[in-house]
Every structure is written in structure tokens, then in C-alpha cells.
mmCIF file of C-alpha atoms in Angstrom:
data_model
loop_
_atom_site.group_PDB
_atom_site.id
_atom_site.type_symbol
_atom_site.label_atom_id
_atom_site.label_comp_id
_atom_site.label_asym_id
_atom_site.label_seq_id
_atom_site.Cartn_x
_atom_site.Cartn_y
_atom_site.Cartn_z
ATOM 1 C CA UNK A 1 11.378 10.912 39.709
ATOM 2 C CA UNK A 2 7.710 9.928 39.500
ATOM 3 C CA UNK A 3 7.105 12.708 36.976
ATOM 4 C CA UNK A 4 10.021 11.534 34.775
ATOM 5 C CA UNK A 5 8.773 7.929 34.865
ATOM 6 C CA UNK A 6 5.273 9.050 33.850
ATOM 7 C CA UNK A 7 6.685 11.118 30.994
ATOM 8 C CA UNK A 8 8.828 8.182 29.846
ATOM 9 C CA UNK A 9 5.831 5.821 29.867
ATOM 10 C CA UNK A 10 3.716 8.327 27.947
ATOM 11 C CA UNK A 11 6.418 8.784 25.291
ATOM 12 C CA UNK A 12 6.887 5.011 25.047
ATOM 13 C CA UNK A 13 3.176 4.406 24.547
ATOM 14 C CA UNK A 14 2.837 7.197 21.986
ATOM 15 C CA UNK A 15 5.871 6.062 19.974
ATOM 16 C CA UNK A 16 4.754 2.421 20.097
ATOM 17 C CA UNK A 17 1.353 3.375 18.673
ATOM 18 C CA UNK A 18 2.721 5.762 16.055
ATOM 19 C CA UNK A 19 0.988 5.883 12.707
ATOM 20 C CA UNK A 20 1.789 7.617 9.455
ATOM 21 C CA UNK A 21 -0.922 8.711 7.060
ATOM 22 C CA UNK A 22 -0.371 7.933 3.399
ATOM 23 C CA UNK A 23 -2.581 9.121 0.565
ATOM 24 C CA UNK A 24 -4.400 6.510 -1.511
ATOM 25 C CA UNK A 25 -5.326 6.642 -5.197
ATOM 26 C CA UNK A 26 -6.910 3.995 -7.405
ATOM 27 C CA UNK A 27 -6.698 3.553 -11.172
ATOM 28 C CA UNK A 28 -8.618 1.125 -13.354
ATOM 29 C CA UNK A 29 -6.755 0.918 -16.637
ATOM 30 C CA UNK A 30 -5.620 4.539 -17.011
ATOM 31 C CA UNK A 31 -8.694 6.064 -15.398
ATOM 32 C CA UNK A 32 -8.563 7.526 -11.904
ATOM 33 C CA UNK A 33 -11.427 6.219 -9.781
ATOM 34 C CA UNK A 34 -12.783 8.452 -7.024
ATOM 35 C CA UNK A 35 -12.588 6.510 -3.777
ATOM 36 C CA UNK A 36 -13.743 9.090 -1.264
ATOM 37 C CA UNK A 37 -13.438 6.937 1.853
ATOM 38 C CA UNK A 38 -15.233 3.968 0.293
ATOM 39 C CA UNK A 39 -12.332 1.501 0.364
ATOM 40 C CA UNK A 40 -10.297 -0.555 2.785
ATOM 41 C CA UNK A 41 -6.650 -1.506 3.119
ATOM 42 C CA UNK A 42 -5.480 -4.349 5.319
ATOM 43 C CA UNK A 43 -1.938 -5.462 6.074
ATOM 44 C CA UNK A 44 -1.326 -9.173 6.635
ATOM 45 C CA UNK A 45 1.880 -10.339 8.326
ATOM 46 C CA UNK A 46 2.168 -14.001 9.244
ATOM 47 C CA UNK A 47 -1.289 -14.882 10.545
ATOM 48 C CA UNK A 48 -2.082 -11.374 11.831
ATOM 49 C CA UNK A 49 -4.243 -8.905 9.936
ATOM 50 C CA UNK A 50 -4.550 -5.203 10.686
ATOM 51 C CA UNK A 51 -7.182 -3.143 8.930
ATOM 52 C CA UNK A 52 -5.778 0.344 8.405
ATOM 53 C CA UNK A 53 -7.920 3.273 9.473
ATOM 54 C CA UNK A 54 -9.269 5.147 6.444
ATOM 55 C CA UNK A 55 -9.039 8.883 6.949
ATOM 56 C CA UNK A 56 -9.864 11.570 4.347
ATOM 57 C CA UNK A 57 -8.662 9.743 1.240
ATOM 58 C CA UNK A 58 -5.746 8.037 2.933
ATOM 59 C CA UNK A 59 -4.897 5.325 5.414
ATOM 60 C CA UNK A 60 -2.995 5.319 8.675
ATOM 61 C CA UNK A 61 -0.131 2.826 8.753
ATOM 62 C CA UNK A 62 0.741 1.488 12.238
ATOM 63 C CA UNK A 63 4.526 1.675 12.665
ATOM 64 C CA UNK A 64 4.800 -1.024 15.323
ATOM 65 C CA UNK A 65 3.034 -3.521 13.073
ATOM 66 C CA UNK A 66 5.135 -3.008 9.918
ATOM 67 C CA UNK A 67 8.444 -2.471 11.697
ATOM 68 C CA UNK A 68 9.521 -6.067 10.976
ATOM 69 C CA UNK A 69 11.836 -7.529 8.365
ATOM 70 C CA UNK A 70 9.263 -10.015 7.142
ATOM 71 C CA UNK A 71 7.041 -10.486 4.086
ATOM 72 C CA UNK A 72 3.625 -8.859 4.149
ATOM 73 C CA UNK A 73 0.528 -8.728 1.976
ATOM 74 C CA UNK A 74 -1.638 -5.704 1.270
ATOM 75 C CA UNK A 75 -5.333 -6.353 0.708
ATOM 76 C CA UNK A 76 -7.099 -3.538 -1.152
ATOM 77 C CA UNK A 77 -10.901 -3.532 -1.431
ATOM 78 C CA UNK A 78 -13.483 -1.267 -3.030
ATOM 79 C CA UNK A 79 -17.093 -1.946 -3.960
ATOM 80 C CA UNK A 80 -16.008 -3.388 -7.325
ATOM 81 C CA UNK A 81 -12.439 -4.615 -6.797
ATOM 82 C CA UNK A 82 -10.508 -6.693 -4.299
ATOM 83 C CA UNK A 83 -6.943 -7.862 -4.683
ATOM 84 C CA UNK A 84 -3.819 -8.743 -2.745
ATOM 85 C CA UNK A 85 -0.273 -7.556 -3.364
ATOM 86 C CA UNK A 86 2.673 -9.354 -1.754
ATOM 87 C CA UNK A 87 5.448 -7.185 -0.307
ATOM 88 C CA UNK A 88 8.868 -8.788 0.384
ATOM 89 C CA UNK A 89 9.706 -6.559 3.397
ATOM 90 C CA UNK A 90 7.007 -5.009 5.582
ATOM 91 C CA UNK A 91 9.347 -2.179 6.608
ATOM 92 C CA UNK A 92 8.958 -0.613 3.148
ATOM 93 C CA UNK A 93 5.319 0.123 4.008
ATOM 94 C CA UNK A 94 6.131 2.676 6.709
ATOM 95 C CA UNK A 95 7.389 5.763 4.882
ATOM 96 C CA UNK A 96 10.040 8.182 6.067
ATOM 97 C CA UNK A 97 8.454 10.958 3.989
ATOM 98 C CA UNK A 98 5.080 11.976 2.560
ATOM 99 C CA UNK A 99 3.829 9.075 0.464
ATOM 100 C CA UNK A 100 0.934 8.153 -1.819
ATOM 101 C CA UNK A 101 -0.046 4.540 -2.393
ATOM 102 C CA UNK A 102 -1.346 4.113 -5.932
ATOM 103 C CA UNK A 103 -3.375 0.946 -6.406
ATOM 104 C CA UNK A 104 -4.355 -0.090 -9.882
ATOM 105 C CA UNK A 105 -5.643 -2.663 -12.315
ATOM 106 C CA UNK A 106 -4.366 -3.040 -15.872
ATOM 107 C CA UNK A 107 -6.123 -5.455 -18.226
ATOM 108 C CA UNK A 108 -5.153 -6.879 -21.577
ATOM 109 C CA UNK A 109 -4.039 -5.207 -23.829
ATOM 110 C CA UNK A 110 -1.550 -3.979 -21.201
ATOM 111 C CA UNK A 111 -0.329 -0.411 -21.206
ATOM 112 C CA UNK A 112 3.472 -0.158 -20.924
ATOM 113 C CA UNK A 113 3.182 3.469 -19.745
ATOM 114 C CA UNK A 114 1.698 2.273 -16.438
ATOM 115 C CA UNK A 115 4.946 0.416 -15.830
ATOM 116 C CA UNK A 116 3.530 -2.742 -14.282
ATOM 117 C CA UNK A 117 4.925 -4.844 -17.147
ATOM 118 C CA UNK A 118 7.821 -4.197 -19.489
ATOM 119 C CA UNK A 119 7.346 -4.329 -23.269
ATOM 120 C CA UNK A 120 9.191 -7.665 -23.295
ATOM 121 C CA UNK A 121 6.782 -9.110 -20.716
ATOM 122 C CA UNK A 122 3.775 -7.758 -22.579
ATOM 123 C CA UNK A 123 4.923 -9.340 -25.848
ATOM 124 C CA UNK A 124 5.986 -12.683 -24.336
ATOM 125 C CA UNK A 125 3.116 -13.260 -21.882
ATOM 126 C CA UNK A 126 -0.046 -14.655 -23.446
ATOM 127 C CA UNK A 127 -1.501 -16.074 -20.209
ATOM 128 C CA UNK A 128 -1.914 -13.079 -17.898
ATOM 129 C CA UNK A 129 -5.350 -11.459 -18.147
ATOM 130 C CA UNK A 130 -4.892 -8.622 -15.690
ATOM 131 C CA UNK A 131 -2.258 -7.110 -13.459
ATOM 132 C CA UNK A 132 -2.868 -5.597 -10.035
ATOM 133 C CA UNK A 133 -0.279 -3.174 -8.765
ATOM 134 C CA UNK A 134 0.726 -0.994 -5.861
ATOM 135 C CA UNK A 135 3.066 1.935 -6.409
ATOM 136 C CA UNK A 136 4.647 3.468 -3.321
ATOM 137 C CA UNK A 137 5.007 6.997 -4.672
ATOM 138 C CA UNK A 138 7.266 9.251 -2.553
ATOM 139 C CA UNK A 139 6.251 12.901 -2.603
ATOM 140 C CA UNK A 140 9.542 14.455 -1.504
ATOM 141 C CA UNK A 141 12.408 12.515 -3.086
ATOM 142 C CA UNK A 142 13.208 9.157 -4.663
ATOM 143 C CA UNK A 143 11.660 6.966 -7.318
ATOM 144 C CA UNK A 144 9.471 4.764 -5.144
ATOM 145 C CA UNK A 145 8.637 1.093 -5.494
ATOM 146 C CA UNK A 146 6.122 -0.932 -7.489
ATOM 147 C CA UNK A 147 4.740 -4.340 -6.576
ATOM 148 C CA UNK A 148 2.559 -6.390 -8.929
ATOM 149 C CA UNK A 149 0.349 -9.454 -8.917
ATOM 150 C CA UNK A 150 -0.494 -11.182 -12.216
ATOM 151 C CA UNK A 151 -3.834 -12.964 -12.708
#
């Protein structure tokens, strides 16, 4: 009985602290920028902020923290860039498959191939100077998601 209780507690603690590693890429305009491990990603939910552990070109996402149906914000920082992307549901941040997070910046004149803005938005918007984006790029199946922030 004692052995079963210990095993249960161990499994509970491990599952509660579960993380999933996602790859991270960064593009400025259409150019890939080498990050190495010289970047940070933080997740903000309500008034709590968790800085994700950077590990070999990716970050570890804590499941317990993003397992909530609530808005979140992702803060991405490098030596030369820092921006925030709002996410409507934090649960979309914890992938059920291999995933790459593609962060990027697109400046005027905007490139429709990147997909952050449609041709209609590009033609109609004369105010936006740059667009920050986060693509959740699934590596096994599906189309993924893209979130943007206009500045």
C-alpha cells in the first residue's frame, strides 16, 4: 500500500510538472536570424509570468501553467528585438505534437507571402509600420495557427 501511494505521488508530481519542448525560429523580414540560445520567451497569464527554459534552440513549455482556458501573452526577446503577442486561449500553446514556434517581424512594405497580413489589409492599412507575428507550426499534421500584433 505504501509503495502504491509513493508511486502515485511520484506520477502526480511528474505529470503536474510536465513540459514540452518546442523549436524556436526567428525571422526579420524574410531573413532567418540565428538565435542560438540567445533569446527568451515568457508566458504571461493574468498577473503571473513564467520564463520558459531555453534549451538547444527551443523552449520548454510548462503544461500546468498553460492548461487554462484563458488569454495569455507571449513575450519574445532577443538582443535587438522585443515584442508581445496576445493569444486568446493559453491551451493552444501546449502542443499535442512536435511543434516549432516561428517568431517574426515584417516591416513596410509588407510581404503577403509571410501571411501576417492579407493583400486587402496591406492595401487598405496606411498606419501600421510593422507587424510582429508568432506562427505555431505543427511538424506532424495540421495547418497551425498565426497570431499577430500591429505597431
